[in-house]
Amino acid sequence: MVKGLSNFEIDILQLRTTSYEIGLSLGKHLKDKRIIDVFNTLTKPEINMNHFHYLFSSLSPSLIDELQGLSEGLQLPYEKVAAMFSGYDVPKLSNMGCSAFVDHRYYVRNYDFSPDIYDGLLLLLDPKSALASCGYSLQIIGRHDGVNETGLAIGLHFVNNQEYQEGIAAWTSVRMVLDTCKSVEEAIDLLKDIPHAACYNFSLGDSKGNYAAVEVSPEKVLIRKDPSFISCVNHFQNTDMEKKNRAHIEGSLKRSEYIRNLKSQSLSMEETFRKFSDKHSPLFFTNYDNLFGILHTFAYSFEEKILIINIAQGNNNLIINFEEWVRGNNIKESKLTGHIEALV
């Protein structure tokens, strides 16, 4: 068998309505898609609904409304939908790879995993009871990464799940931040309040020029800042957290060093985006069979309020004036297309 290129496509949805109606629309869109069966297989048949409701009611109540709408759209019981898509008490999932560069000018991030466990959705949402945001969905209501209407950008970076406990998944934490926080400091405060299920990094930047990496485990949350920029990958860098890293982090260390070297080149966001998304880049991986191939690249300019988005080996970058979108001007695109290397 040899490797060849396989078509890769994601949908773009734009929704401006109540959280319940957003969930309803998502459910109808996803009702017969394979990803529903995937998460049915990966999640528990039921979760502790009392614990779930207590946490979500205090941290992000609009997500409860969205899950209720999703239940109707999918025509599945609410308790089942909460277990499948809330991101609460999810069983341990396989490792994910992610790399990010953040400074006062822009945020750029890659996501590496398998297309078999990928929602294939870019969502632009303007809920009536939460902040407008744009991001790639994970487990439907969660986000890999994204930015909200205030210019706060965030992404997740898997570190370890050895300390896994009942709690909230990193992708749901990303969504809660996007829905409710207006600055890096507000996001840090929320991430300190969330009961985290596993060890993750969160890369953060905002329109005020602030940026940070938040290193979280089920037992503690530490902040990492730097006067020039943040390189965020798949290992903890705070001394007090290093013992929680996986035994083999050589790849993560190499990516971090490469990103650090980019800072000295004083690149524009577009140039940095190419360093992340180009198939010849040291940050571009195609090991999809082992859950480590690039699926998308996401960038946001804090100064220009512009998004640049692409998926693996996509023909064209999608450029979105997010400030204009928030004002009510929808984009015309409904799909992104690219290619991944697969055994044929």
Short mmCIF file of N, CA and C in Angstrom, two decimals, residues 21 60 99 222 325:
data_model
loop_
_atom_site.label_atom_id
_atom_site.label_comp_id
_atom_site.label_asym_id
_atom_site.label_seq_id
_atom_site.Cartn_x
_atom_site.Cartn_y
_atom_site.Cartn_z
N GLU A 21 -31.98 27.58 19.73
CA GLU A 21 -32.14 27.45 18.29
C GLU A 21 -30.83 27.08 17.60
N SER A 60 -21.63 28.33 32.58
CA SER A 60 -22.05 28.71 31.23
C SER A 60 -23.45 28.18 30.93
N SER A 99 0.02 23.17 18.14
CA SER A 99 1.11 24.11 18.29
C SER A 99 0.58 25.52 18.09
N LEU A 222 -1.61 26.75 36.73
CA LEU A 222 -0.50 27.69 36.77
C LEU A 222 -0.45 28.51 35.49
N TRP A 325 -18.24 40.59 10.47
CA TRP A 325 -19.19 39.49 10.67
C TRP A 325 -20.03 39.75 11.92
#
